[in-house]
Short mmCIF file of C-alpha atoms in Angstrom, two decimals:
data_model
loop_
_atom_site.label_atom_id
_atom_site.label_comp_id
_atom_site.label_asym_id
_atom_site.label_seq_id
_atom_site.Cartn_x
_atom_site.Cartn_y
_atom_site.Cartn_z
CA MET A 535 -102.13 -45.54 -15.05
CA GLN A 536 -103.69 -48.53 -13.34
CA ARG A 537 -102.36 -47.21 -10.06
CA MET A 538 -104.01 -43.88 -10.77
CA SER A 539 -107.38 -45.45 -11.39
CA VAL A 540 -107.14 -47.49 -8.20
CA ILE A 541 -106.36 -44.33 -6.25
CA CYS A 542 -109.17 -42.55 -8.04
CA LEU A 543 -111.60 -45.33 -7.25
CA MET A 544 -110.58 -45.25 -3.60
CA LEU A 545 -111.10 -41.51 -3.43
CA VAL A 546 -114.49 -41.82 -5.06
CA ALA A 547 -115.35 -44.67 -2.72
CA THR A 548 -114.38 -42.53 0.26
CA ALA A 549 -116.41 -39.59 -1.00
CA ALA A 550 -119.39 -41.82 -1.74
CA CYS A 551 -119.13 -43.45 1.66
CA THR A 552 -119.22 -40.18 3.55
CA SER A 553 -122.61 -39.55 2.00
CA ALA A 554 -124.06 -42.98 2.74
CA VAL A 555 -126.99 -40.98 4.14
CA PRO A 556 -127.14 -38.36 1.38
CA VAL A 557 -128.00 -34.73 2.05
CA PRO A 558 -131.13 -33.77 0.04
CA THR A 559 -130.65 -31.56 -3.02
CA GLY A 560 -132.90 -29.52 -5.29
CA ASP A 561 -133.16 -32.51 -7.64
CA ASP A 562 -134.40 -34.61 -4.76
CA ALA A 563 -137.05 -32.03 -3.88
CA LYS A 564 -138.14 -31.88 -7.51
CA TRP A 565 -138.57 -35.66 -7.55
CA ALA A 566 -140.35 -35.63 -4.19
CA THR A 567 -142.94 -33.01 -5.21
CA ARG A 568 -144.25 -35.50 -7.74
CA GLN A 569 -145.32 -37.71 -4.84
CA TRP A 570 -146.01 -35.11 -2.17
CA PRO A 571 -146.69 -31.74 -3.80
CA GLU A 572 -145.64 -29.48 -0.92
CA THR A 573 -142.20 -31.06 -0.35
CA SER A 574 -139.13 -28.78 -0.30
CA VAL A 575 -135.43 -29.36 0.30
CA GLU A 576 -136.10 -28.22 3.90
CA THR A 577 -138.83 -30.83 4.33
CA LEU A 578 -136.46 -33.53 3.15
CA SER A 579 -133.60 -32.21 5.29
CA GLY A 580 -135.93 -32.34 8.27
CA GLY A 581 -136.63 -35.97 7.40
CA ARG A 582 -132.92 -36.68 7.18
CA SER A 583 -132.16 -35.16 10.59
CA LEU A 584 -135.00 -37.11 12.15
CA TYR A 585 -133.71 -40.26 10.49
CA VAL A 586 -130.18 -39.64 11.81
CA SER A 587 -131.29 -38.74 15.34
CA ARG A 588 -134.06 -41.29 15.87
CA CYS A 589 -132.99 -44.34 13.91
CA ALA A 590 -129.35 -44.70 14.99
CA GLY A 591 -129.93 -45.67 18.62
CA CYS A 592 -130.25 -49.43 18.38
CA HIS A 593 -128.31 -50.15 15.23
CA ALA A 594 -126.00 -48.32 12.88
CA LEU A 595 -127.96 -46.29 10.34
CA VAL A 596 -128.99 -48.29 7.32
CA PRO A 597 -127.94 -46.36 4.18
CA PRO A 598 -131.15 -45.42 2.32
CA ALA A 599 -129.87 -46.95 -0.92
CA LYS A 600 -129.63 -50.35 0.73
CA HIS A 601 -133.38 -50.90 0.32
CA SER A 602 -135.91 -50.17 -2.39
CA GLY A 603 -138.76 -47.74 -1.77
CA ASP A 604 -141.15 -50.66 -1.41
CA ARG A 605 -138.99 -52.23 1.23
CA TRP A 606 -138.70 -48.92 3.14
CA LEU A 607 -142.49 -48.69 3.10
CA GLN A 608 -142.46 -51.94 5.07
CA GLU A 609 -139.45 -51.17 7.29
CA VAL A 610 -140.44 -47.70 8.51
CA PRO A 611 -143.85 -48.72 9.93
CA ARG A 612 -142.14 -51.70 11.56
CA MET A 613 -139.68 -49.36 13.30
CA THR A 614 -142.12 -46.55 14.10
CA GLN A 615 -143.10 -47.88 17.47
CA ARG A 616 -139.55 -48.79 18.40
CA ALA A 617 -138.39 -45.25 17.63
CA HIS A 618 -141.48 -43.67 19.28
CA LEU A 619 -142.34 -41.62 16.19
CA ASP A 620 -145.58 -39.68 15.82
CA ASP A 621 -147.37 -39.65 12.46
CA GLY A 622 -145.73 -36.42 11.33
CA GLU A 623 -142.22 -37.68 12.12
CA ARG A 624 -142.89 -40.99 10.42
CA ASP A 625 -144.11 -39.17 7.33
CA LEU A 626 -141.00 -36.98 7.14
CA ILE A 627 -138.65 -39.94 7.55
CA THR A 628 -140.57 -41.90 4.92
CA ARG A 629 -140.39 -39.04 2.41
CA TYR A 630 -136.68 -38.70 2.96
CA LEU A 631 -135.96 -42.43 2.66
CA LEU A 632 -138.12 -42.92 -0.44
CA THR A 633 -136.48 -39.94 -2.12
CA ALA A 634 -132.94 -40.95 -1.17
CA SER A 635 -133.46 -44.58 -2.21
CA ARG A 636 -135.17 -43.93 -5.54
CA PRO A 637 -133.56 -45.66 -8.49
CA ARG A 638 -131.33 -43.23 -10.35
CA ASP A 639 -130.34 -43.89 -13.89
CA ALA A 640 -127.99 -41.82 -16.00
CA ALA A 641 -130.83 -39.71 -17.39
CA GLN A 642 -131.87 -38.58 -13.94
CA ARG A 643 -128.47 -37.49 -12.76
CA MET B 122 -117.90 -42.69 -17.02
CA MET B 123 -118.23 -41.10 -13.62
CA LEU B 124 -121.27 -43.22 -12.96
CA ARG B 125 -119.42 -46.40 -13.88
CA ARG B 126 -116.90 -45.59 -11.21
CA LEU B 127 -119.46 -44.50 -8.69
CA LEU B 128 -121.60 -47.59 -8.92
CA PRO B 129 -119.05 -50.12 -7.69
CA ALA B 130 -117.96 -47.62 -5.05
CA ALA B 131 -121.52 -47.23 -3.85
CA ALA B 132 -122.02 -50.99 -3.88
CA LEU B 133 -118.88 -51.34 -1.81
CA CYS B 134 -120.24 -48.89 0.73
CA LEU B 135 -123.54 -50.65 1.06
CA LEU B 136 -122.09 -54.07 1.63
CA GLY B 137 -121.93 -54.80 5.27
CA VAL B 138 -123.36 -51.65 6.85
CA GLN B 139 -125.81 -53.65 8.89
CA PRO B 140 -127.86 -52.94 11.92
CA ALA B 141 -126.19 -54.00 15.09
CA LEU B 142 -128.67 -54.74 17.80
CA ALA B 143 -128.84 -53.11 21.17
CA ASN B 144 -125.94 -50.77 20.64
CA GLU B 145 -123.60 -53.63 20.00
CA ARG B 146 -119.96 -53.02 20.78
CA HIS B 147 -117.44 -54.42 18.33
CA PHE B 148 -114.32 -53.68 20.36
CA THR B 149 -113.55 -54.28 24.01
CA GLN B 150 -111.23 -51.37 24.79
CA SER B 151 -112.29 -48.73 22.29
CA TYR B 152 -115.72 -47.21 22.55
CA GLU B 153 -117.77 -46.42 19.48
CA THR B 154 -119.88 -43.27 19.36
CA ALA B 155 -123.39 -44.78 19.14
CA THR B 156 -125.74 -44.07 22.04
CA LEU B 157 -128.83 -46.03 23.05
CA ALA B 158 -132.22 -44.78 21.84
CA PRO B 159 -134.25 -42.95 24.54
CA GLY B 160 -135.81 -45.39 26.97
CA VAL B 161 -133.78 -48.36 25.77
CA VAL B 162 -132.08 -50.26 28.59
CA GLU B 163 -129.13 -52.61 28.36
CA LEU B 164 -127.32 -54.74 30.91
CA GLU B 165 -123.61 -55.15 30.26
CA PRO B 166 -121.43 -57.54 32.25
CA TRP B 167 -117.67 -57.30 31.72
CA ALA B 168 -114.72 -59.43 32.75
CA THR B 169 -111.08 -58.52 32.27
CA ALA B 170 -108.30 -60.98 33.03
CA ARG B 171 -104.90 -59.46 33.69
CA LEU B 172 -102.17 -62.02 33.49
CA GLY B 173 -98.45 -62.16 34.13
CA ARG B 174 -96.99 -59.28 36.01
CA ASP B 175 -93.73 -59.72 37.85
CA GLY B 176 -94.49 -61.78 40.93
CA TYR B 177 -98.06 -61.49 39.96
CA TYR B 178 -100.19 -64.47 39.33
CA THR B 179 -103.47 -63.22 38.01
CA GLY B 180 -106.15 -60.59 38.37
CA ILE B 181 -109.74 -60.54 37.28
CA ASP B 182 -111.79 -57.35 37.15
CA ASN B 183 -115.53 -57.54 36.86
CA ARG B 184 -118.06 -54.91 36.07
CA LEU B 185 -121.80 -54.96 35.83
CA GLU B 186 -123.18 -52.03 33.91
CA PHE B 187 -126.71 -50.83 33.52
CA GLU B 188 -127.14 -48.46 30.55
CA VAL B 189 -130.10 -46.25 29.67
CA GLY B 190 -130.69 -44.03 26.65
CA LEU B 191 -131.94 -40.61 27.81
CA THR B 192 -132.28 -38.56 24.63
CA ASP B 193 -131.41 -38.95 20.96
CA ARG B 194 -127.79 -38.27 21.78
CA LEU B 195 -127.28 -38.75 25.50
CA GLN B 196 -126.96 -41.98 27.44
CA THR B 197 -126.02 -42.69 31.01
CA SER B 198 -125.04 -45.75 32.95
CA MET B 199 -124.27 -46.90 36.45
CA TYR B 200 -121.99 -49.75 37.27
CA VAL B 201 -120.32 -51.64 40.05
CA ASN B 202 -116.73 -52.84 39.87
CA TRP B 203 -115.20 -55.68 41.77
CA GLY B 204 -112.33 -58.08 41.32
CA VAL B 205 -109.91 -60.62 42.67
CA GLU B 206 -106.15 -60.55 42.57
CA GLY B 207 -103.76 -63.36 43.22
CA VAL B 208 -100.18 -62.45 44.08
CA ARG B 209 -97.36 -64.91 44.59
CA ASN B 210 -96.13 -64.75 48.16
CA PRO B 211 -92.31 -64.95 48.12
CA LEU B 212 -92.20 -66.36 51.65
CA THR B 213 -94.79 -69.11 51.49
CA LYS B 214 -94.41 -69.55 47.70
CA GLY B 215 -98.19 -69.78 47.63
CA ILE B 216 -100.72 -67.47 46.02
CA ASP B 217 -102.33 -64.83 48.22
CA THR B 218 -105.70 -63.81 46.89
CA THR B 219 -107.47 -60.61 47.75
CA ALA B 220 -110.92 -59.53 46.72
CA ASN B 221 -111.47 -55.87 46.04
CA HIS B 222 -114.50 -53.70 45.61
CA ARG B 223 -113.52 -50.90 43.36
CA GLY B 224 -116.69 -48.92 43.88
CA VAL B 225 -119.57 -47.53 41.92
CA SER B 226 -119.28 -45.57 38.68
CA SER B 227 -121.50 -43.21 36.80
CA GLU B 228 -120.93 -42.81 33.09
CA TRP B 229 -122.28 -40.23 30.62
CA LYS B 230 -121.96 -40.32 26.85
CA LEU B 231 -122.96 -37.55 24.46
CA ARG B 232 -123.03 -38.33 20.74
CA LEU B 233 -122.04 -35.34 18.62
CA SER B 234 -122.06 -36.81 15.13
CA ASP B 235 -123.02 -40.08 13.51
CA SER B 236 -120.54 -42.67 12.25
CA VAL B 237 -122.58 -43.55 9.14
CA ALA B 238 -124.29 -40.27 8.19
CA ASP B 239 -121.44 -37.88 8.99
CA PRO B 240 -117.85 -37.94 7.72
CA VAL B 241 -116.82 -39.15 11.20
CA GLY B 242 -118.81 -40.10 14.26
CA SER B 243 -117.82 -38.34 17.48
CA ALA B 244 -118.84 -38.39 21.12
CA LEU B 245 -117.74 -37.15 24.52
CA TYR B 246 -117.61 -39.49 27.47
CA LEU B 247 -117.29 -38.73 31.17
CA GLU B 248 -117.03 -41.20 34.02
CA PHE B 249 -116.89 -40.81 37.80
CA THR B 250 -115.93 -43.61 40.16
CA LEU B 251 -116.27 -43.55 43.90
CA GLY B 252 -114.54 -46.42 45.66
CA PRO B 253 -113.63 -47.30 49.23
CA GLU B 254 -110.06 -46.11 48.65
CA GLU B 255 -110.13 -43.81 45.67
CA VAL B 256 -112.02 -41.40 43.48
CA GLU B 257 -111.51 -41.42 39.77
CA ILE B 258 -112.56 -39.07 36.96
CA GLU B 259 -112.18 -40.15 33.39
CA GLY B 260 -112.84 -38.17 30.23
CA LYS B 261 -112.73 -39.56 26.71
CA VAL B 262 -113.01 -38.19 23.23
CA LEU B 263 -114.44 -40.84 20.93
CA VAL B 264 -114.17 -40.85 17.15
CA ASP B 265 -115.34 -43.59 14.80
CA LYS B 266 -116.32 -44.32 11.23
CA ARG B 267 -118.42 -47.05 9.66
CA SER B 268 -118.02 -47.44 5.97
CA GLY B 269 -119.02 -50.54 4.06
CA PRO B 270 -117.73 -53.55 5.97
CA TRP B 271 -115.12 -51.44 7.78
CA ASN B 272 -115.41 -50.03 11.26
CA VAL B 273 -112.72 -47.86 12.86
CA ALA B 274 -112.66 -46.34 16.33
CA VAL B 275 -110.11 -44.14 18.11
CA ASN B 276 -110.35 -42.94 21.72
CA GLY B 277 -108.27 -40.37 23.59
CA ILE B 278 -108.53 -40.76 27.35
CA TYR B 279 -107.50 -38.74 30.39
CA GLU B 280 -107.92 -40.20 33.84
CA PHE B 281 -107.30 -38.69 37.23
CA GLU B 282 -107.10 -40.96 40.26
CA HIS B 283 -106.93 -39.86 43.84
CA ASN B 284 -106.28 -42.61 46.33
CA TYR B 285 -107.15 -41.14 49.71
CA ALA B 286 -106.20 -44.26 51.58
CA GLU B 287 -102.59 -43.89 50.46
CA SER B 288 -102.63 -40.19 49.49
CA ILE B 289 -101.50 -40.87 45.94
CA GLU B 290 -102.56 -38.97 42.88
CA GLU B 291 -102.13 -40.32 39.39
CA HIS B 292 -102.74 -38.82 35.99
CA LYS B 293 -103.19 -41.32 33.22
CA LEU B 294 -103.13 -40.59 29.54
CA GLN B 295 -104.36 -43.32 27.29
CA ALA B 296 -105.16 -43.86 23.68
CA THR B 297 -106.87 -46.79 22.04
CA ALA B 298 -107.50 -47.60 18.42
CA ALA B 299 -109.35 -50.42 16.71
CA VAL B 300 -110.17 -51.56 13.21
CA GLY B 301 -112.91 -54.08 12.52
CA TYR B 302 -114.24 -55.83 9.47
CA PHE B 303 -117.78 -57.25 9.26
CA LEU B 304 -117.69 -60.80 7.92
CA ALA B 305 -121.47 -60.98 8.27
CA ASP B 306 -124.24 -58.78 9.65
CA HIS B 307 -123.38 -59.34 13.27
CA LEU B 308 -119.98 -60.92 13.11
CA SER B 309 -116.90 -58.76 13.06
CA VAL B 310 -113.20 -59.43 13.47
CA GLY B 311 -110.52 -56.88 14.06
CA LEU B 312 -107.42 -55.63 15.74
CA GLU B 313 -107.30 -53.51 18.82
CA ALA B 314 -104.41 -51.53 20.34
CA MET B 315 -103.98 -49.54 23.55
CA ASP B 316 -101.34 -47.22 24.93
CA PHE B 317 -101.56 -46.86 28.71
CA ASN B 318 -99.36 -44.58 30.72
CA VAL B 319 -99.11 -42.92 34.08
CA VAL B 320 -97.75 -39.44 34.58
CA GLU B 321 -96.31 -38.37 37.92
CA PRO B 322 -98.35 -35.95 40.01
CA GLN B 323 -97.71 -32.48 38.77
CA VAL B 324 -95.68 -30.59 41.34
CA PRO B 325 -96.84 -26.98 41.55
CA GLY B 326 -94.94 -25.10 38.88
CA GLY B 327 -93.09 -28.19 37.71
CA SER B 328 -93.74 -30.33 34.71
CA ALA B 329 -95.28 -33.76 34.73
CA THR B 330 -92.96 -36.66 34.10
CA LEU B 331 -93.81 -40.00 32.70
CA LEU B 332 -93.67 -42.80 35.23
CA HIS B 333 -94.53 -45.80 33.16
CA GLY B 334 -96.25 -46.79 29.98
CA ALA B 335 -97.04 -49.79 27.84
CA ILE B 336 -98.50 -50.60 24.45
CA TYR B 337 -100.80 -53.53 23.90
CA ALA B 338 -102.33 -54.94 20.74
CA GLY B 339 -104.21 -58.05 19.71
CA PRO B 340 -107.23 -59.56 17.98
CA VAL B 341 -110.86 -58.79 18.80
CA LEU B 342 -114.01 -60.63 17.80
CA SER B 343 -117.65 -59.67 18.18
CA TYR B 344 -120.91 -61.43 17.55
CA GLY B 345 -124.51 -60.48 18.16
CA LEU B 346 -127.79 -62.30 17.88
CA GLY B 347 -131.29 -61.15 18.77
CA ASN B 348 -131.16 -59.40 22.08
CA TRP B 349 -127.57 -59.98 23.01
CA TRP B 350 -124.05 -59.48 21.75
CA VAL B 351 -120.60 -60.41 22.91
CA ALA B 352 -117.11 -59.01 22.21
CA ALA B 353 -113.80 -60.56 23.24
CA SER B 354 -110.17 -59.62 22.85
CA VAL B 355 -106.75 -60.87 23.85
CA THR B 356 -104.11 -58.16 23.90
CA PRO B 357 -100.51 -58.92 24.88
CA GLN B 358 -98.14 -56.16 25.94
CA LEU B 359 -95.90 -55.43 22.98
CA TYR B 360 -93.73 -52.69 24.35
CA GLY B 361 -93.10 -51.04 27.68
CA TYR B 362 -91.61 -47.61 28.30
CA GLY B 363 -90.95 -45.40 31.29
CA LYS B 364 -88.90 -45.89 34.43
CA ALA B 365 -89.75 -49.48 35.24
CA VAL B 366 -88.67 -51.05 31.97
CA VAL B 367 -85.77 -53.40 32.48
CA PRO B 368 -83.21 -52.66 29.74
CA GLY B 369 -83.11 -55.38 27.15
CA ARG B 370 -86.44 -56.81 28.17
CA GLY B 371 -88.61 -54.23 26.48
CA LEU B 372 -91.68 -54.80 28.61
CA ASP B 373 -92.90 -53.15 31.77
CA LEU B 374 -94.09 -56.06 33.86
CA GLN B 375 -93.85 -54.20 37.12
CA ASP B 376 -96.74 -51.85 36.48
CA PHE B 377 -98.58 -53.57 33.68
CA GLU B 378 -99.53 -57.13 32.97
CA ARG B 379 -98.14 -59.21 30.16
CA VAL B 380 -101.55 -59.99 28.71
CA GLN B 381 -105.02 -58.54 29.08
CA ALA B 382 -108.05 -60.49 27.96
CA ARG B 383 -111.50 -58.97 28.06
CA VAL B 384 -115.00 -60.24 27.42
CA LEU B 385 -118.01 -57.91 27.25
CA MET B 386 -121.60 -58.89 26.87
CA GLY B 387 -124.69 -56.83 26.25
CA VAL B 388 -128.24 -57.89 26.90
CA HIS B 389 -131.06 -55.71 25.69
CA LEU B 390 -133.74 -55.61 28.38
#
C-alpha cells in the first residue's frame, strides 16, 4: 500500500512537473477577465508562447508558480529590456504569469 | 485528497528550477537544448586533457568559441581549435610534443522544444569543421529535461571525418548522457557518460563494421556566478570494445585515452 502511494506520488509529481509552465484553461480565462475584461484562452496562450520563446534564452524558464503576482509585477518590467519586449508583448506575458501564478485554493479548483 | 498529493509534488517541482545565467552549461560532454536569446553573445573557452593512451603521454585540446543568439530558437557560433600532444618516443625515451591546429568550426543549434515548459526539451545541432588536414561534419540530436532540482540530458551524435592529407574517412557514432542535481541556484553536481566509436568506411554495397569503441563515465560539477559559469568533468574509460581491445584488459588504450578531463567556461559579453 505504501509502495503504491509512493508510486502514485511519483506519477503525480511527473505529471505536475511536465506542466511547470501550465497551459491556460477556460478557468484561467474566467479568472483573467476579472482583471482584464477582454482576455480569452487565446490571449493567455499567446502570453504563454511569448513567455516560452522570449524568456528562456538566458536562463531556464522560471515556473510561474514560483513567484507571487506581486513579485512577477516587479520581475517582468525588470526583464522587459533584456528580452527586448514591446509594450504589447510585455502585457501579454504579464497577464499569463499573473493568471498562472494566482493562489488557488480548493474552492477555486 | 488529490490536492494534498499535488501540493507536495508541485513544491518538489518548484524547488531548484532556477535561472542559470548566460546559457550556463551543466555538463561538459552533453549539450542541453537551451539557446541564447537573440543578440546575446557569449565567449566560451574549453580545455580537454586526454591522458594515458598506450605509448601516449598526454594531449590537450583547446577551443575558443564565440556564440551568438540569432532568433528565439536559433543560435550560431564560430570557434577555433588547437592543441598539443606529447607522445613517448620509444627510441629516445623522451616525449615528443607536437602542436596542432585543428581548424575553424561553425556550429548551429535549433531549439525545438523547451526543457521546462514542454514534456522534454529538444534541439538539433550541426557543426562543420575545416582544418588543414581534414573536414568534419557533425550532427547531434539533443534531448533534455529540467524538473525540480533534476536536470537530464541525452545526445545522439553522428560525425563524418574526411582526412584529405591521409585519404582516410571515418564515421563516428556517439552517445552521451548526463544527470545533474542542483544543490543551489547555480551549483550542480552530476554524472556524465559517453560512448564513442568509430565505424569503418562503408565500402560500396558492403556494411559498415565497427573498428573501435569505448565507454567513459565520471563526475561533473558546474557553478555559475554573475556573468560567468564553469563546468568540469573527469571521465575515465570504463570499457573498451572493438578490434583493438586486448583480451583480458577490457580497455581500448590504442585508440582512446584512459581518462578525459574537460573544463568549459562561459563569459557573457
